[in-house]
Coordinates of C-alpha atoms in Angstrom, one line a residue:
Chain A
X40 CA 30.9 -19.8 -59.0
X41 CA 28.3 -16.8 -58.6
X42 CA 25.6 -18.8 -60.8
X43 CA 26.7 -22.2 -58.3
X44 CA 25.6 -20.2 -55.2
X45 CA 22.7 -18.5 -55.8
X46 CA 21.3 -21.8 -57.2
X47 CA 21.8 -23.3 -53.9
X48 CA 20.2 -20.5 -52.3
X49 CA 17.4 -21.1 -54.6
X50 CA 17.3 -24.8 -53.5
X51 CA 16.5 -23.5 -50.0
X52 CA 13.9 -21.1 -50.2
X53 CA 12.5 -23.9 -52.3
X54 CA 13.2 -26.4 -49.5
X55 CA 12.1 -23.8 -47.0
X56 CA 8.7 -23.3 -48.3
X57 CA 7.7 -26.7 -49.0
X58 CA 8.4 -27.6 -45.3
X59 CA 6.5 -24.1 -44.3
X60 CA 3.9 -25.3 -46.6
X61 CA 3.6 -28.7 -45.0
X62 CA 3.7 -27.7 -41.5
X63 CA 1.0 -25.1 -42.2
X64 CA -1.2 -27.4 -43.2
X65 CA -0.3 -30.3 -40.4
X66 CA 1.2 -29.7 -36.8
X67 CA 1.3 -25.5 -37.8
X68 CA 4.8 -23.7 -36.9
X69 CA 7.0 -24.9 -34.0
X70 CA 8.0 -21.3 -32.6
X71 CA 6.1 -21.5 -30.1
X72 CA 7.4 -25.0 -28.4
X73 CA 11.0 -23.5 -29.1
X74 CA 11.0 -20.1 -27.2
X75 CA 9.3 -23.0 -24.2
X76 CA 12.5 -24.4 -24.6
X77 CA 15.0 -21.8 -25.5
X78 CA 15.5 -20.9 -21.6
X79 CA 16.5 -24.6 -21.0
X80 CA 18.9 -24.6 -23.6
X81 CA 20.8 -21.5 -22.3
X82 CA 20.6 -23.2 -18.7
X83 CA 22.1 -26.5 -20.5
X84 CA 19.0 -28.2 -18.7
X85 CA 17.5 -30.0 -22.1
X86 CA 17.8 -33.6 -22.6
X87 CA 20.2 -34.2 -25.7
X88 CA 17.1 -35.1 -27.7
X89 CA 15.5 -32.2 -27.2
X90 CA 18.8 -30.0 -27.7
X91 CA 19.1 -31.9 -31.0
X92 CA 15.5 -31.0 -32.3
X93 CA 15.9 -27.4 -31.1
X94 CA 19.6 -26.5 -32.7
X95 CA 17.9 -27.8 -35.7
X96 CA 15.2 -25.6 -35.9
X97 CA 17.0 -22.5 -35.0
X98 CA 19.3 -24.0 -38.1
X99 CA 16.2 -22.3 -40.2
X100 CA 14.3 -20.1 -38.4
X101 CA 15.7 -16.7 -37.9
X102 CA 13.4 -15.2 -35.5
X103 CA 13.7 -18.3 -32.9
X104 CA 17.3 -17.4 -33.5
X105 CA 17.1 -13.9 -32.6
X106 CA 15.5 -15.0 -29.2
X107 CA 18.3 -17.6 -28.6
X108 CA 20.9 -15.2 -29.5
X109 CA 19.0 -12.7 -26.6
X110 CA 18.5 -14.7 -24.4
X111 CA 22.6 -15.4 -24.0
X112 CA 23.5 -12.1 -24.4
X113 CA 21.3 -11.0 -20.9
X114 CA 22.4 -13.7 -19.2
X115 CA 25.8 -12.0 -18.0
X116 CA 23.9 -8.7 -18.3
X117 CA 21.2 -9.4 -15.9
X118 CA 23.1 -10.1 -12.9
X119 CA 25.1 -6.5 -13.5
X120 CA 21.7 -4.9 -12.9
X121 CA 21.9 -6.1 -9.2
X122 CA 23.0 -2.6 -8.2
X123 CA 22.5 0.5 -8.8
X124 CA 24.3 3.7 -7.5
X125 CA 22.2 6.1 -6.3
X126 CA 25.2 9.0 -5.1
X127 CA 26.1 9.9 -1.9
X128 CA 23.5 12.2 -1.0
X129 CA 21.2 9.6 -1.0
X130 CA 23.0 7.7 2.0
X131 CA 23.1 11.2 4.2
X132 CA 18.9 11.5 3.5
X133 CA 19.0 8.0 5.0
X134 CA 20.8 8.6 7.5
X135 CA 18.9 11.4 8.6
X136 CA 15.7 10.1 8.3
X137 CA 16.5 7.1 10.3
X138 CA 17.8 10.0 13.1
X139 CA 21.2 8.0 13.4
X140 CA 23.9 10.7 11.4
X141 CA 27.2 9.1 11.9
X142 CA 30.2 11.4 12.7
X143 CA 30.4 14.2 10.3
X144 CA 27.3 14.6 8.7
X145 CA 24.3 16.4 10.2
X146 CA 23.0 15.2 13.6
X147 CA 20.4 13.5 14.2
X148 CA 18.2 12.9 17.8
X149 CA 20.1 11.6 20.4
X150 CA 20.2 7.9 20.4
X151 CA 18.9 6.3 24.1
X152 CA 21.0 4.4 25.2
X153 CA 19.7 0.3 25.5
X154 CA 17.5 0.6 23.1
X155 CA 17.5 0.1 18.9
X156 CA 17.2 4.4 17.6
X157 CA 14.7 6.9 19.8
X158 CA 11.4 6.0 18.7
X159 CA 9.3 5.4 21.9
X160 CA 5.5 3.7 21.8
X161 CA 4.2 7.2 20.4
X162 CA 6.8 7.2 17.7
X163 CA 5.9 3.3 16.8
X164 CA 2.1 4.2 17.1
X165 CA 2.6 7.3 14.6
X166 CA 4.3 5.5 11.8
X167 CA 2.2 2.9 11.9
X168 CA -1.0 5.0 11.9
X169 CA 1.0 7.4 9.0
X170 CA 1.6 3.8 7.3
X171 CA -1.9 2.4 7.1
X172 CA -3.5 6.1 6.6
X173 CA -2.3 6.1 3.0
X174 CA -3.4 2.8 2.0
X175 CA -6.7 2.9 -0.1
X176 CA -8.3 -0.2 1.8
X177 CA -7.8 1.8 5.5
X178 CA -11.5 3.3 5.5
X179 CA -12.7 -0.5 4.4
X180 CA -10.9 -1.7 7.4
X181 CA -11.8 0.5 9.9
X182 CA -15.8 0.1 8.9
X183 CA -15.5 -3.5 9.0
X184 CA -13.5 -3.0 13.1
X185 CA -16.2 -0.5 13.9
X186 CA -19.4 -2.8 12.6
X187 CA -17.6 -5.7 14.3
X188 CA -16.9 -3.6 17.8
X189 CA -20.6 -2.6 17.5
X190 CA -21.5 -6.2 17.3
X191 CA -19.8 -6.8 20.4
X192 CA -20.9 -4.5 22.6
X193 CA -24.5 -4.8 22.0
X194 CA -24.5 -8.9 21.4
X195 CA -21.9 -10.5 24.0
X196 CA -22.9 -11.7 27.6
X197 CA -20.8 -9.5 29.3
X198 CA -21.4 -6.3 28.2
X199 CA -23.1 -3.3 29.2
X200 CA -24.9 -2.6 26.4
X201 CA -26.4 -5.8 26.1
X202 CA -30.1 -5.6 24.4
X203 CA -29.9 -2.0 24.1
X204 CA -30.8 -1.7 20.6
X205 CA -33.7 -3.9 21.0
X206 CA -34.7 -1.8 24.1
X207 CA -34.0 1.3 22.3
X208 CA -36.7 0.0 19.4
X209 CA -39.3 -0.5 21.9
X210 CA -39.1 2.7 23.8
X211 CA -39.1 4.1 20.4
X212 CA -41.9 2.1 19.4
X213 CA -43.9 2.9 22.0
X214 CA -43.6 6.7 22.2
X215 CA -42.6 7.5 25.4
X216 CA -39.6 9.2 27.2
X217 CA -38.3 12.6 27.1
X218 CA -37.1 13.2 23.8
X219 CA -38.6 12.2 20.7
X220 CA -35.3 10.0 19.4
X221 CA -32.4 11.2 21.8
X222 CA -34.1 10.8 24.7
X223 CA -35.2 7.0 24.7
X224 CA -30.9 6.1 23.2
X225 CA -29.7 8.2 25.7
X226 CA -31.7 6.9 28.4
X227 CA -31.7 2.9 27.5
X228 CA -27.9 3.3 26.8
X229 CA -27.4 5.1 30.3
X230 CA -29.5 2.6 32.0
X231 CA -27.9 -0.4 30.6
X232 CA -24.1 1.4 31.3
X233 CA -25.5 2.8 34.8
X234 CA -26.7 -1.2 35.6
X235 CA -23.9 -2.7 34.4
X236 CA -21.1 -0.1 36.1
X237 CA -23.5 -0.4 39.5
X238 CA -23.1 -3.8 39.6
X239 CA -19.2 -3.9 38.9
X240 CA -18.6 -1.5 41.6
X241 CA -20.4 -3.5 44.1
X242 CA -18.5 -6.3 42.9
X243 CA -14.9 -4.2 42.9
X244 CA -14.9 -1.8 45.1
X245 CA -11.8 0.4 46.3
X246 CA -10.6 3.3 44.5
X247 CA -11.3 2.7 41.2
X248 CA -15.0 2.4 42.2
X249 CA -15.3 5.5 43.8
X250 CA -14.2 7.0 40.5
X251 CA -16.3 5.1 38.2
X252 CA -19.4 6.0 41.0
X253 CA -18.8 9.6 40.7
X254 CA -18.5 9.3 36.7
X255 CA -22.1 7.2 37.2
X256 CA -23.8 9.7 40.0
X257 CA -22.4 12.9 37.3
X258 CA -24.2 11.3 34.9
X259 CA -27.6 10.6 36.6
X260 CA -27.3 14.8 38.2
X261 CA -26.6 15.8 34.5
X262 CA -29.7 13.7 33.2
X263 CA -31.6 14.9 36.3
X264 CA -30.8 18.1 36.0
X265 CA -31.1 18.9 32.2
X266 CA -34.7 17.1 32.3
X267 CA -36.9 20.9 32.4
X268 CA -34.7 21.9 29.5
X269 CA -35.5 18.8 27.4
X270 CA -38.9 18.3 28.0
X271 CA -39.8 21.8 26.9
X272 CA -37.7 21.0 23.3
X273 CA -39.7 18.0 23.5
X274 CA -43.0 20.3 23.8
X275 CA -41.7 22.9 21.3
X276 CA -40.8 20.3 18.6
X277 CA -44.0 18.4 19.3
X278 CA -46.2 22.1 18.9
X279 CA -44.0 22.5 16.1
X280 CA -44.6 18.9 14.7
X281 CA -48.5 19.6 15.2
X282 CA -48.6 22.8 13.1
X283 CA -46.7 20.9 10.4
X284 CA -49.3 18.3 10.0
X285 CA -52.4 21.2 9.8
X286 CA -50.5 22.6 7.1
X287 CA -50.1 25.5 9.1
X288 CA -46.2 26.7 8.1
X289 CA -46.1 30.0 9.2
X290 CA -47.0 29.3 12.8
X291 CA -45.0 26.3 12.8
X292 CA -42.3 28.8 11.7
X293 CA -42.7 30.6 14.8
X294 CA -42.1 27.5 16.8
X295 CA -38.4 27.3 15.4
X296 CA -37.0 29.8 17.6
X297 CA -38.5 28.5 20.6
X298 CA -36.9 25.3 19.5
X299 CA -33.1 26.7 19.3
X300 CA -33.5 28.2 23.0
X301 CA -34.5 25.1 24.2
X302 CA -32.1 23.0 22.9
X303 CA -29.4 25.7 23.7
X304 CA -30.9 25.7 27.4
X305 CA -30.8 21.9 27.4
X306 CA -27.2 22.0 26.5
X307 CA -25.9 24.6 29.0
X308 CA -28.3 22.8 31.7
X309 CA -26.1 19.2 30.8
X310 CA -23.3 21.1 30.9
X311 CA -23.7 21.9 34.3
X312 CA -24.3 26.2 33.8
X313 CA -27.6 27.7 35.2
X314 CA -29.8 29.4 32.8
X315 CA -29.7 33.1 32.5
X316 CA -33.4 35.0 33.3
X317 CA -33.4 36.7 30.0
X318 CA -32.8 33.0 28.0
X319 CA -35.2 31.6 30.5
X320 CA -37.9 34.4 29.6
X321 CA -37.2 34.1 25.9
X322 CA -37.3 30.9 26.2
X323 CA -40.9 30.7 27.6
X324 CA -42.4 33.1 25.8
X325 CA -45.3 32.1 23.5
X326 CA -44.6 32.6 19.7
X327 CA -48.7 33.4 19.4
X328 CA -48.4 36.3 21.8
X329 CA -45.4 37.7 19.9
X330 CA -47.2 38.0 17.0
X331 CA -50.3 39.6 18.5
X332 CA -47.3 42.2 20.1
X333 CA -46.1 43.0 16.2
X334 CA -49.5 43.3 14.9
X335 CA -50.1 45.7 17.7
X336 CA -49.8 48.9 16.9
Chain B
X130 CA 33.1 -7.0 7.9
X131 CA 30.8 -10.3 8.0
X132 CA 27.5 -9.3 7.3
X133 CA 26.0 -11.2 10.5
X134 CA 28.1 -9.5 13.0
X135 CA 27.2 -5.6 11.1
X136 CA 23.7 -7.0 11.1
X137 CA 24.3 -7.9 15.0
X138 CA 25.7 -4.2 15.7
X139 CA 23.1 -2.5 13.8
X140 CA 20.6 -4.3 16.3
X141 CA 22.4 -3.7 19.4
X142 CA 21.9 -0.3 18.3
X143 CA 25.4 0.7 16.7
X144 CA 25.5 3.7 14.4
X145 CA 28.2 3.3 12.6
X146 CA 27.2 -0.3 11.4
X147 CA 24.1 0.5 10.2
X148 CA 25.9 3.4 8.1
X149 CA 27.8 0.3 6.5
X150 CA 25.0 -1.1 6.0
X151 CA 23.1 1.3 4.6
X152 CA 26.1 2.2 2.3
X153 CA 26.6 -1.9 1.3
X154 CA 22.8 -2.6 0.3
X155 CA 21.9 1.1 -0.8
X156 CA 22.9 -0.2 -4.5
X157 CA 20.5 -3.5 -3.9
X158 CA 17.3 -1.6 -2.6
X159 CA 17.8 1.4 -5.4
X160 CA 17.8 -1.1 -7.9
X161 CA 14.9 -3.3 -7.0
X162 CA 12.5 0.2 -6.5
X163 CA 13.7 1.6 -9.8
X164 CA 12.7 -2.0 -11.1
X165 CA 9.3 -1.8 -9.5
X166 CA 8.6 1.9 -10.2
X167 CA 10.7 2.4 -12.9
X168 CA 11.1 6.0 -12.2
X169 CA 14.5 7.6 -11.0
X170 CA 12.8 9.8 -8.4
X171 CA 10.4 8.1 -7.2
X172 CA 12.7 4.8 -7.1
X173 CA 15.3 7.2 -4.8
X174 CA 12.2 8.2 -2.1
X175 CA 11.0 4.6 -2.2
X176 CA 14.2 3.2 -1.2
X177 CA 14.7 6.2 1.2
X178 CA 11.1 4.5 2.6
X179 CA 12.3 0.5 2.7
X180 CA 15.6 1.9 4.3
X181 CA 13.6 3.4 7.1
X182 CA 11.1 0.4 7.7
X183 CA 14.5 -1.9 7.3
X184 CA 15.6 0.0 10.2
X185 CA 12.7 0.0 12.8
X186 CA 12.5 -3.4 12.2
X187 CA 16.0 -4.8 12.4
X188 CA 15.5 -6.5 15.5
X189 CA 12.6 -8.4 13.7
X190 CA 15.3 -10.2 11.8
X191 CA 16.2 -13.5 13.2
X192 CA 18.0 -15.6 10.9
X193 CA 20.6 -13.3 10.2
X194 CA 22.2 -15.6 7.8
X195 CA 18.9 -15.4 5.2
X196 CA 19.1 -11.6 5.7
X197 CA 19.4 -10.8 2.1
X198 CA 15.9 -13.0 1.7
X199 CA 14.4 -10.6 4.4
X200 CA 15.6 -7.6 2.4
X201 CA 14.3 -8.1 -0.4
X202 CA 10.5 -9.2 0.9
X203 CA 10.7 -6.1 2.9
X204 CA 11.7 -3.8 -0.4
X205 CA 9.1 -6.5 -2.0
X206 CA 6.5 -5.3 0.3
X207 CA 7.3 -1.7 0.2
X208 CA 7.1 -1.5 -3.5
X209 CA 3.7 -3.4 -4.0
X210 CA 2.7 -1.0 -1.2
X211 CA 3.5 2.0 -3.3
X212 CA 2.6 0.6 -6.4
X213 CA -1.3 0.3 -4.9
X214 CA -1.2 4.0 -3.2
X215 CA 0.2 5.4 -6.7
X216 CA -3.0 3.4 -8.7
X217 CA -5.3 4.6 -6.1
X218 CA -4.0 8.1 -7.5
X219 CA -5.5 9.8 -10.2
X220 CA -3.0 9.0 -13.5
X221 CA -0.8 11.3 -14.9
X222 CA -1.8 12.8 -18.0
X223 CA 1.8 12.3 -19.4
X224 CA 2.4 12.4 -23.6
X225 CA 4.4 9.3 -24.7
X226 CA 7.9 10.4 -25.6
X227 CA 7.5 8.5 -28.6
X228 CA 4.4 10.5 -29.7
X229 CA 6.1 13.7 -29.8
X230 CA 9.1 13.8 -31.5
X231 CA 10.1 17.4 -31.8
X232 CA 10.4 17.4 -27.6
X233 CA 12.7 14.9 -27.7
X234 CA 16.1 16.4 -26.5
X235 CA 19.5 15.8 -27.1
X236 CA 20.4 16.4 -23.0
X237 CA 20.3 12.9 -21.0
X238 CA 17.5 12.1 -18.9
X239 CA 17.7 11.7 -15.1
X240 CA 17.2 8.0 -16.2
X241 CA 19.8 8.1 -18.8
X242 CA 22.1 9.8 -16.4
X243 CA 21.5 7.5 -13.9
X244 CA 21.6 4.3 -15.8
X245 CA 25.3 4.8 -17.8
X246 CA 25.2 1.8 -19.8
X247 CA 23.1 1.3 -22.9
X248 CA 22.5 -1.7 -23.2
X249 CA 21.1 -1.5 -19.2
X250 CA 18.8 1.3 -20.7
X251 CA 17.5 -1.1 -23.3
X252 CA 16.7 -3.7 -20.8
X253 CA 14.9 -1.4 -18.1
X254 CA 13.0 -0.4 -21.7
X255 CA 12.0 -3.9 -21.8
X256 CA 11.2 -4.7 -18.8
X257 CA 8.0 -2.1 -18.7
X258 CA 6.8 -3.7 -21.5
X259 CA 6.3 -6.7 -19.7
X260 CA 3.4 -8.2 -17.8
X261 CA 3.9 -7.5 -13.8
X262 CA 4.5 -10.8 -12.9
X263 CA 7.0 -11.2 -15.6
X264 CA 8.7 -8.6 -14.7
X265 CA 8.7 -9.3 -11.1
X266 CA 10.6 -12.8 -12.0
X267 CA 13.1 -11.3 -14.1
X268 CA 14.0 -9.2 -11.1
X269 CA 14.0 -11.2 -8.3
X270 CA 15.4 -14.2 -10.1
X271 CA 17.6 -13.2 -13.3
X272 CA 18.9 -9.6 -11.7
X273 CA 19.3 -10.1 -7.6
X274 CA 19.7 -13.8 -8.0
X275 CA 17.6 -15.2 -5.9
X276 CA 16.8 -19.2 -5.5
X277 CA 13.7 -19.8 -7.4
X278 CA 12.6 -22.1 -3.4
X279 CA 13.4 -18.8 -2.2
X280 CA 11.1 -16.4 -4.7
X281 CA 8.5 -19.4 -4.5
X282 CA 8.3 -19.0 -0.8
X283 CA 8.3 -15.2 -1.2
X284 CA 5.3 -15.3 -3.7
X285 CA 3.7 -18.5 -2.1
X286 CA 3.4 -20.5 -4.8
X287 CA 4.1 -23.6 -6.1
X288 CA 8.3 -24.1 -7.3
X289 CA 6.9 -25.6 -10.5
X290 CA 4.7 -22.6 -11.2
X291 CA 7.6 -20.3 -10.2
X292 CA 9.9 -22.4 -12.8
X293 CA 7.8 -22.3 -15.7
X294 CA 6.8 -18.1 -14.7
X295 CA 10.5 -18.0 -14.7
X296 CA 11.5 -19.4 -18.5
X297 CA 8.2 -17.3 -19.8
X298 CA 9.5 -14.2 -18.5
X299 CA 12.9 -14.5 -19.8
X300 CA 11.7 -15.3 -23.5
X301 CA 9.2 -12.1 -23.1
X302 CA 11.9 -10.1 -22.3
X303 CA 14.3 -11.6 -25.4
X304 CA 11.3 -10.8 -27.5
X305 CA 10.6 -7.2 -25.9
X306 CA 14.6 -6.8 -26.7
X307 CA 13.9 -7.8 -29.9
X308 CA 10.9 -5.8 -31.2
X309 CA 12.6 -2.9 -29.6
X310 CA 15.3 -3.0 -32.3
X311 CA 18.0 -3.7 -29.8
X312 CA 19.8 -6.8 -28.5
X313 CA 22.7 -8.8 -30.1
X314 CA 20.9 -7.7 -33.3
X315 CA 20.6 -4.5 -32.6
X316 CA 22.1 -1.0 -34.4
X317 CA 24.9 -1.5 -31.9
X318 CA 26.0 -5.1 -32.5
X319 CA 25.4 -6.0 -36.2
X320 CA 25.8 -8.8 -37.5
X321 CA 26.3 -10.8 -34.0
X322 CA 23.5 -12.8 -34.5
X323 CA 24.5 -14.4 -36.9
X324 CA 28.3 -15.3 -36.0
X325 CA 26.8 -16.3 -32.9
X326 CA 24.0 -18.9 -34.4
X327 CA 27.1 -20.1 -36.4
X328 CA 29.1 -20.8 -33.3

């Protein structure tokens, strides 16, 4: 009985290898066309051909089988998965976070009345800032709003900026104005805005003009006013400028103080507070002349 | 209660129904982070998140019959979201359990803890092993049971695509069971393959 059964056993692997053998050296092994159809035969979705060729080859393959065999087991399994408890603090945290505690559990805001939980505009405009602040691509976005805001306000018909850039370029070009780079940006930009705001309050008018004609005339009193201040920074940074080109480092040195009051006088001047005598007089006083003061003895 | 009329209360701004709410679908939205992030923590603050941005944007929701659809592309969107914030992050520098077997310990996990059934710890095994996409079908479509139409509309793409992504997933995921050691086959069922390929 023994010797009967391991005979036929031996027939198989026999069998087995001479089909393996033959389908290595023809269409190669069929695994691979049986997992595609494994998920159809566990839906009941194969034709009865197909079903037919497939029972037979899981007859002999035992890996196929294995997949077969998974594949029904997780189908009852999967669907189990669909929930997961998480415990009941994890409700309360909810709760709380969405500021809507029901009746015995830790209050939350008070609810407005009308409307869906208390978040106002500011709220809305928060979370959706603290939303897109964490996203890697944020900063990509913001350059590409920025480049294309730019674009509009120096390219479109209507706006005040229009041709400032290229106006900006020339003065530049050209060398002229009252400070070497801020002076001809702040002043084309200014003219442009000033033009542009002149002509919508002629067109406008009522109280909103006033206010926008004040914020223009400030403007003009500010540049007006700050003009001494800048064009000695422009002289001091153009002396400076000079004694850097003769090589001359030391003297240009001396030029850097000069520079600072200036710019600080400048500032205070566009700012709208007077300059005090002893800035003024240190402001004026000739870095040459100090020097011949030290080497005095 | 019917799920349209809580969904109605919760937008006319009742309390109490979103707390039903909240307590009905807490199970669904756990589940589908912990699927995406496969970590128990980080899976709880997620859902804590998608809760949150459910709730602002209740009254968003229109067709209050599909609202389980709506759920799950807004727990969908949170997840991706939080999957690309936590790659932008520098990795952890974690060892693999598997790697060092002397700090293995005989106290549960939070996962294991969390997860009580073995064989559901066997299959959230598998499912890291597979490719994102793979794993994303096997959840939407095999665990929450949604309409392949439906996922095919939620991924836009093609149902035929979505079909064949479907079958590929679920044999990567038999195999992934398999090559774990566990399964039918496994130390815990022996034998059942066979008396089930005989049946």
């Amino acid at each position: 009985m023994m010797q009967g059964g391991r005979n036929d056993r031996d027939r198989r692997r026999r069998e087995e290898e001479f089909v393996q053998g033959v389908l290595g050296q023809t269409s190669g092994s069929a695994c691979n066309r049986a997992a595609n159809q494994l998920p159809g035969l566990a839906d009941g979705e194969l034709a009865a051909l197909d079903r037919q060729l497939i029972t037979a080859h899981l007859e002999h393959c035992g890996q196929c089988r294995a997949l077969a065999v998974t594949l029904g087991w997780l189908e009852p399994l999967l669907p189990q998965m669909a929930e997961i408890d998480p415990g009941p603090a994890f409700t309360r945290r909810v709760l709380q976070k969405t500021s809507l505690a029901a009746p015995g559990m830790s209050a939350g805001p008070i609810i407005e009345p009308g409307g869906f939980g208390p978040a106002g505009w500011m709220d809305r405009l928060g979370r959706w800032w603290g939303e897109r602040i964490l996203r890697p691509i944020f900063p990509m976005q913001v350059a590409y709003v920025a480049t294309v805001v730019l674009i509009l306000l120096t390219s479109t018909p209507i706006s005040p900026l229009r041709g400032t850039p290229g106006r900006v370029l020339e003065t530049m070009r050209a060398g002229s104005g009252p400070l070497p780079v801020f002076g001809p940006v702040v002043g084309a930009a200014g003219e442009s805005a000033g033009l542009w705001i002149t002509q919508r309050v002629d067109a406008t008018g009522g109280h909103i003009v006033r206010v926008v004609r004040g914020v223009t005339d400030q403007w003009n009193r500010r540049i007006e006013r700050s003009a001494p201040a800048r064009n000695r920074l422009n002289e001091s940074i153009r002396d400076c400028a000079k004694q850097l080109r003769q090589g001359q480092l030391s003297d240009a040195g001396h030029f850097v103080p000069q520079i600072g009051h200036a710019a600080g006088e400048s500032w205070r001047q566009w700012r709208g507070r007077e300059a005090s005598p002893q800035n003024e007089s240190e402001a004026n006083v000739n870095p040459r002349s100090m020097d011949r003061e030290r080497s005095t003895p | 209660m019917d799920q349209i009329e809580l969904l109605k209360r919760c937008q006319e701004g009742d309390e109490l129904a979103w707390e039903v709410l909240v307590r009905r679908e807490q199970g669904r939205v756990c589940s589908i982070a912990y699927g995406y992030v496969g970590d128990r923590d980080e899976a709880l603050d997620l859902a804590q998140e998608i809760f949150v941005r459910l709730y602002h944007r209740l009254d968003t929701c229109r067709d209050t019959e599909k609202f389980h659809s709506w759920l799950l592309r807004i727990s969908r969107n949170a997840c991706l979201d939080h999957l690309r914030r936590r790659k932008a992050r520098p990795p952890r520098q974690d060892i693999p359990a598997d790697e060092m077997p002397a700090l293995k310990s005989a106290v549960p996990t939070p996962e294991e803890d969390w997860i009580q059934s073995s064989r559901q710890r066997l299959v959230h095994q598998a499912l890291r092993c597979l490719s994102e996409i793979s794993r994303e079908m096997i959840l939407l479509k095999d665990i929450q049971g949604l309409p392949l139409e439906e996922i095919a509309r939620l991924l836009d793409l093609p149902l035929g695509t979505i079909k064949s992504r479907s079958s590929r997933a679920r044999v990567e995921l038999a195999r992934a069971i398999v090559d774990l050691g566990g399964g039918p086959g496994g130390p815990e069922n022996p034998g059942s393959i066979g008396a089930e390929a005989a049946s």
